[in-house]
PDB file of C-alpha atoms in Angstrom:
ATOM      1  CA  MET A 135      29.148  18.475  32.474  1.00 47.00           C
ATOM      2  CA  ARG A 136      27.064  17.274  29.511  1.00 48.00           C
ATOM      3  CA  LEU A 137      25.884  14.205  31.404  1.00 50.00           C
ATOM      4  CA  SER A 138      24.664  16.196  34.419  1.00 63.00           C
ATOM      5  CA  LEU A 139      22.682  18.547  32.144  1.00 61.00           C
ATOM      6  CA  THR A 140      20.960  15.547  30.562  1.00 70.00           C
ATOM      7  CA  ARG A 141      20.189  14.110  34.000  1.00 72.00           C
ATOM      8  CA  ARG A 142      18.743  17.431  35.158  1.00 70.00           C
ATOM      9  CA  THR A 143      16.551  17.585  32.071  1.00 68.00           C
ATOM     10  CA  LEU A 144      15.350  14.029  32.635  1.00 63.00           C
ATOM     11  CA  VAL A 145      14.587  14.684  36.300  1.00 66.00           C
ATOM     12  CA  ALA A 146      12.705  17.877  35.417  1.00 70.00           C
ATOM     13  CA  ALA A 147      10.656  16.058  32.763  1.00 67.00           C
ATOM     14  CA  LEU A 148       9.789  13.243  35.171  1.00 63.00           C
ATOM     15  CA  ALA A 149       8.793  15.759  37.840  1.00 66.00           C
ATOM     16  CA  ALA A 150       6.530  17.628  35.412  1.00 68.00           C
ATOM     17  CA  ALA A 151       4.766  14.511  34.111  1.00 64.00           C
ATOM     18  CA  PRO A 152       2.358  14.101  37.072  1.00 65.00           C
ATOM     19  CA  LEU A 153       1.523  17.802  36.973  1.00 62.00           C
ATOM     20  CA  LEU A 154       0.619  17.662  33.285  1.00 59.00           C
ATOM     21  CA  SER A 155      -1.485  14.529  33.672  1.00 56.00           C
ATOM     22  CA  ALA A 156      -3.339  16.015  36.661  1.00 54.00           C
ATOM     23  CA  CYS A 157      -4.545  18.985  34.619  1.00 59.00           C
ATOM     24  CA  GLY A 158      -6.114  16.777  31.943  1.00 52.00           C
ATOM     25  CA  PHE A 159      -3.346  17.291  29.393  1.00 49.00           C
ATOM     26  CA  ARG A 160      -2.958  14.562  26.809  1.00 48.00           C
ATOM     27  CA  LEU A 161      -1.412  14.385  23.405  1.00 49.00           C
ATOM     28  CA  ARG A 162      -3.713  14.389  20.411  1.00 54.00           C
ATOM     29  CA  GLY A 163      -4.256  10.947  19.122  1.00 60.00           C
ATOM     30  CA  HIS A 164      -6.732   8.150  18.897  1.00 79.00           C
ATOM     31  CA  PHE A 165     -10.144   8.610  20.517  1.00 84.00           C
ATOM     32  CA  GLN A 166     -13.236   6.453  20.867  1.00 87.00           C
ATOM     33  CA  ALA A 167     -16.546   7.804  19.593  1.00 89.00           C
ATOM     34  CA  PRO A 168     -19.935   6.361  20.648  1.00 91.00           C
ATOM     35  CA  PHE A 169     -20.456   5.142  17.061  1.00 93.00           C
ATOM     36  CA  ASP A 170     -18.316   3.058  14.717  1.00 94.00           C
ATOM     37  CA  THR A 171     -19.557   4.260  11.327  1.00 96.00           C
ATOM     38  CA  LEU A 172     -20.235   7.812  10.174  1.00 96.00           C
ATOM     39  CA  TYR A 173     -21.740   9.268   7.026  1.00 96.00           C
ATOM     40  CA  LEU A 174     -20.387  12.678   6.030  1.00 95.00           C
ATOM     41  CA  GLN A 175     -23.137  14.647   4.359  1.00 93.00           C
ATOM     42  CA  LEU A 176     -20.506  16.470   2.330  1.00 86.00           C
ATOM     43  CA  GLY A 177     -18.924  15.307  -0.871  1.00 72.00           C
ATOM     44  CA  GLU A 178     -15.709  13.355  -0.456  1.00 67.00           C
ATOM     45  CA  ASN A 179     -14.458  15.078  -3.579  1.00 82.00           C
ATOM     46  CA  THR A 180     -14.496  18.457  -1.819  1.00 88.00           C
ATOM     47  CA  ARG A 181     -11.304  19.591  -0.108  1.00 91.00           C
ATOM     48  CA  LEU A 182     -13.052  19.932   3.266  1.00 92.00           C
ATOM     49  CA  GLY A 183     -14.817  16.555   2.952  1.00 91.00           C
ATOM     50  CA  GLY A 184     -11.655  14.679   1.998  1.00 91.00           C
ATOM     51  CA  TYR A 185      -9.570  16.281   4.744  1.00 93.00           C
ATOM     52  CA  LEU A 186     -12.260  15.698   7.375  1.00 93.00           C
ATOM     53  CA  LYS A 187     -12.647  12.043   6.389  1.00 93.00           C
ATOM     54  CA  ARG A 188      -8.885  11.450   6.669  1.00 93.00           C
ATOM     55  CA  LEU A 189      -8.736  13.270   9.997  1.00 93.00           C
ATOM     56  CA  ILE A 190     -11.616  11.263  11.490  1.00 94.00           C
ATOM     57  CA  GLU A 191     -10.454   7.865  10.271  1.00 93.00           C
ATOM     58  CA  ALA A 192      -6.820   8.438  11.267  1.00 93.00           C
ATOM     59  CA  GLY A 193      -7.613   9.666  14.775  1.00 90.00           C
ATOM     60  CA  SER A 194     -10.493   7.488  15.927  1.00 91.00           C
ATOM     61  CA  ASN A 195     -12.297   4.168  15.815  1.00 90.00           C
ATOM     62  CA  VAL A 196     -14.785   5.658  13.321  1.00 94.00           C
ATOM     63  CA  ARG A 197     -15.009   4.500   9.708  1.00 95.00           C
ATOM     64  CA  CYS A 198     -16.644   6.823   7.176  1.00 94.00           C
ATOM     65  CA  VAL A 199     -19.197   5.086   4.958  1.00 95.00           C
ATOM     66  CA  ALA A 200     -20.732   5.941   1.583  1.00 92.00           C
ATOM     67  CA  SER A 201     -24.408   6.167   2.585  1.00 92.00           C
ATOM     68  CA  ALA A 202     -26.519   7.136   5.582  1.00 92.00           C
ATOM     69  CA  LYS A 203     -28.160   3.676   5.575  1.00 93.00           C
ATOM     70  CA  GLU A 204     -24.835   2.034   6.444  1.00 94.00           C
ATOM     71  CA  ALA A 205     -23.982   4.520   9.204  1.00 96.00           C
ATOM     72  CA  GLU A 206     -24.670   4.626  12.921  1.00 95.00           C
ATOM     73  CA  ALA A 207     -24.315   8.434  12.832  1.00 96.00           C
ATOM     74  CA  VAL A 208     -24.700  11.176  10.231  1.00 96.00           C
ATOM     75  CA  LEU A 209     -22.581  14.326  10.209  1.00 96.00           C
ATOM     76  CA  GLU A 210     -24.907  16.879   8.653  1.00 96.00           C
ATOM     77  CA  PHE A 211     -23.582  20.249   7.524  1.00 96.00           C
ATOM     78  CA  LEU A 212     -26.310  22.836   8.011  1.00 96.00           C
ATOM     79  CA  ARG A 213     -24.251  25.764   6.697  1.00 96.00           C
ATOM     80  CA  ILE A 214     -20.798  26.417   5.272  1.00 95.00           C
ATOM     81  CA  GLU A 215     -20.260  30.079   4.600  1.00 97.00           C
ATOM     82  CA  ARG A 216     -17.289  32.169   3.512  1.00 96.00           C
ATOM     83  CA  SER A 217     -17.278  35.932   3.862  1.00 96.00           C
ATOM     84  CA  ARG A 218     -14.864  38.779   3.195  1.00 94.00           C
ATOM     85  CA  ASP A 219     -15.304  42.110   4.973  1.00 94.00           C
ATOM     86  CA  ILE A 220     -13.246  45.275   4.534  1.00 92.00           C
ATOM     87  CA  LEU A 221     -11.200  46.130   7.624  1.00 91.00           C
ATOM     88  CA  SER A 222      -9.419  49.231   6.370  1.00 90.00           C
ATOM     89  CA  ILE A 223      -9.193  51.424   3.294  1.00 88.00           C
ATOM     90  CA  ASN A 224      -6.325  53.438   1.813  1.00 87.00           C
ATOM     91  CA  ASP A 225      -6.286  57.176   1.131  1.00 86.00           C
ATOM     92  CA  ALA A 226      -7.807  56.580  -2.337  1.00 84.00           C
ATOM     93  CA  GLY A 227     -10.827  54.866  -0.766  1.00 85.00           C
ATOM     94  CA  ARG A 228      -9.865  51.336  -1.871  1.00 84.00           C
ATOM     95  CA  ALA A 229      -9.748  48.305   0.395  1.00 84.00           C
ATOM     96  CA  ARG A 230      -6.343  47.766   1.979  1.00 87.00           C
ATOM     97  CA  GLU A 231      -7.140  44.990   4.423  1.00 91.00           C
ATOM     98  CA  TYR A 232      -9.850  42.335   4.542  1.00 91.00           C
ATOM     99  CA  GLU A 233     -11.151  40.006   7.221  1.00 95.00           C
ATOM    100  CA  LEU A 234     -11.862  36.523   5.854  1.00 96.00           C
ATOM    101  CA  THR A 235     -14.361  34.500   7.862  1.00 98.00           C
ATOM    102  CA  LEU A 236     -15.346  30.852   7.574  1.00 97.00           C
ATOM    103  CA  THR A 237     -18.474  29.614   9.359  1.00 98.00           C
ATOM    104  CA  ILE A 238     -19.475  25.969   9.633  1.00 97.00           C
ATOM    105  CA  GLU A 239     -22.704  24.852  11.260  1.00 97.00           C
ATOM    106  CA  PHE A 240     -23.173  21.119  11.776  1.00 97.00           C
ATOM    107  CA  ARG A 241     -24.857  18.455  13.847  1.00 97.00           C
ATOM    108  CA  VAL A 242     -24.364  14.722  14.331  1.00 96.00           C
ATOM    109  CA  THR A 243     -27.490  12.586  14.555  1.00 95.00           C
ATOM    110  CA  ALA A 244     -28.582   8.997  14.287  1.00 95.00           C
ATOM    111  CA  PRO A 245     -29.723   8.149  10.719  1.00 93.00           C
ATOM    112  CA  ASP A 246     -33.378   8.079  11.808  1.00 91.00           C
ATOM    113  CA  ASP A 247     -32.987  11.512  13.507  1.00 86.00           C
ATOM    114  CA  ARG A 248     -34.129  10.116  16.869  1.00 90.00           C
ATOM    115  CA  PHE A 249     -30.926  10.943  18.742  1.00 92.00           C
ATOM    116  CA  GLU A 250     -28.430  13.811  18.526  1.00 94.00           C
ATOM    117  CA  PHE A 251     -24.849  12.880  19.304  1.00 95.00           C
ATOM    118  CA  VAL A 252     -23.844  16.545  18.818  1.00 96.00           C
ATOM    119  CA  PRO A 253     -26.597  19.201  18.694  1.00 96.00           C
ATOM    120  CA  ALA A 254     -26.488  21.968  16.073  1.00 96.00           C
ATOM    121  CA  THR A 255     -23.169  23.724  16.611  1.00 97.00           C
ATOM    122  CA  THR A 256     -21.592  26.697  14.882  1.00 98.00           C
ATOM    123  CA  LEU A 257     -17.828  27.062  14.506  1.00 97.00           C
ATOM    124  CA  VAL A 258     -16.342  30.334  13.254  1.00 98.00           C
ATOM    125  CA  THR A 259     -12.785  31.380  12.474  1.00 97.00           C
ATOM    126  CA  SER A 260     -11.291  34.392  10.734  1.00 97.00           C
ATOM    127  CA  ARG A 261      -8.013  35.656   9.303  1.00 96.00           C
ATOM    128  CA  ASP A 262      -6.814  39.074   8.170  1.00 95.00           C
ATOM    129  CA  LEU A 263      -5.630  39.573   4.601  1.00 92.00           C
ATOM    130  CA  THR A 264      -3.572  42.614   3.642  1.00 89.00           C
ATOM    131  CA  TYR A 265      -4.210  43.720   0.070  1.00 79.00           C
ATOM    132  CA  SER A 266      -1.903  45.597  -2.259  1.00 75.00           C
ATOM    133  CA  GLU A 267      -3.057  46.702  -5.708  1.00 72.00           C
ATOM    134  CA  SER A 268       0.369  45.899  -7.149  1.00 72.00           C
ATOM    135  CA  GLU A 269       0.017  42.272  -6.035  1.00 72.00           C
ATOM    136  CA  PHE A 270      -3.500  41.625  -7.297  1.00 68.00           C
ATOM    137  CA  LEU A 271      -2.925  38.067  -8.568  1.00 72.00           C
ATOM    138  CA  SER A 272      -1.148  36.889  -5.431  1.00 79.00           C
ATOM    139  CA  ARG A 273      -4.079  38.049  -3.265  1.00 80.00           C
ATOM    140  CA  GLU A 274      -6.392  35.391  -4.683  1.00 83.00           C
ATOM    141  CA  THR A 275      -3.826  32.677  -4.026  1.00 88.00           C
ATOM    142  CA  GLU A 276      -3.174  33.936  -0.504  1.00 91.00           C
ATOM    143  CA  GLU A 277      -6.915  34.094   0.140  1.00 91.00           C
ATOM    144  CA  GLU A 278      -7.335  30.437  -0.875  1.00 93.00           C
ATOM    145  CA  VAL A 279      -4.403  29.427   1.341  1.00 94.00           C
ATOM    146  CA  LEU A 280      -5.987  31.235   4.283  1.00 95.00           C
ATOM    147  CA  TYR A 281      -9.381  29.594   3.660  1.00 96.00           C
ATOM    148  CA  ARG A 282      -7.691  26.175   3.488  1.00 96.00           C
ATOM    149  CA  ASP A 283      -5.954  26.912   6.797  1.00 96.00           C
ATOM    150  CA  MET A 284      -9.282  27.921   8.347  1.00 97.00           C
ATOM    151  CA  GLU A 285     -10.932  24.719   7.037  1.00 96.00           C
ATOM    152  CA  ASN A 286      -8.144  22.690   8.668  1.00 95.00           C
ATOM    153  CA  ASP A 287      -8.616  24.536  11.980  1.00 96.00           C
ATOM    154  CA  LEU A 288     -12.374  24.049  11.990  1.00 96.00           C
ATOM    155  CA  SER A 289     -12.003  20.389  10.987  1.00 95.00           C
ATOM    156  CA  ALA A 290      -9.778  19.785  14.009  1.00 94.00           C
ATOM    157  CA  GLN A 291     -12.341  21.505  16.238  1.00 95.00           C
ATOM    158  CA  LEU A 292     -15.142  19.446  14.706  1.00 95.00           C
ATOM    159  CA  VAL A 293     -13.234  16.243  15.477  1.00 94.00           C
ATOM    160  CA  ARG A 294     -12.986  17.359  19.140  1.00 93.00           C
ATOM    161  CA  TYR A 295     -16.790  17.677  19.140  1.00 94.00           C
ATOM    162  CA  LEU A 296     -17.077  14.126  17.775  1.00 93.00           C
ATOM    163  CA  GLU A 297     -14.765  12.960  20.542  1.00 92.00           C
ATOM    164  CA  ALA A 298     -16.946  14.614  23.192  1.00 91.00           C
ATOM    165  CA  SER A 299     -20.256  13.514  21.632  1.00 90.00           C
ATOM    166  CA  ARG A 300     -23.033  12.104  23.796  1.00 82.00           C
ATOM    167  CA  THR A 301     -23.727   8.416  24.082  1.00 81.00           C
ATOM    168  CA  PRO A 302     -27.240   7.127  23.284  1.00 74.00           C
ATOM    169  CA  LYS A 303     -29.195   6.103  26.373  1.00 65.00           C
TER     170      LYS A 303
END
């Protein structure tokens, strides 16, 4: 009985493979960008800069370089903005729930600014944070964890933009 279940699973997986490939599905992995070197106009010593550099170099043919002069493309951050808005208040009029938002605006250009691989693009993500006055100290830690998670999400989206970037004519 165990063997026939395994065979059925294998047959089902083989039957589904052409359907998945026909819809454009592919596993995340290595991609080719239209440039081989990239300068990140964001400090490598920042959490976002370090994570983004590792993500780009691990998943593509692109190597991040230390200066714009060495690069074929420049990833320029036009805006990185964090915000916290009140979603709800308690009966005493104090905030009970916040919405954390992270906005990143960027573009990818040639070093001489003559060609845009990716035009100015804005990525936004948000998370809800429930706040309790009795857990004041843990709120700051949870807020930082949520911002880190949002940075990771937006970094992955940004890498997809690099993958889909235009080729110079």
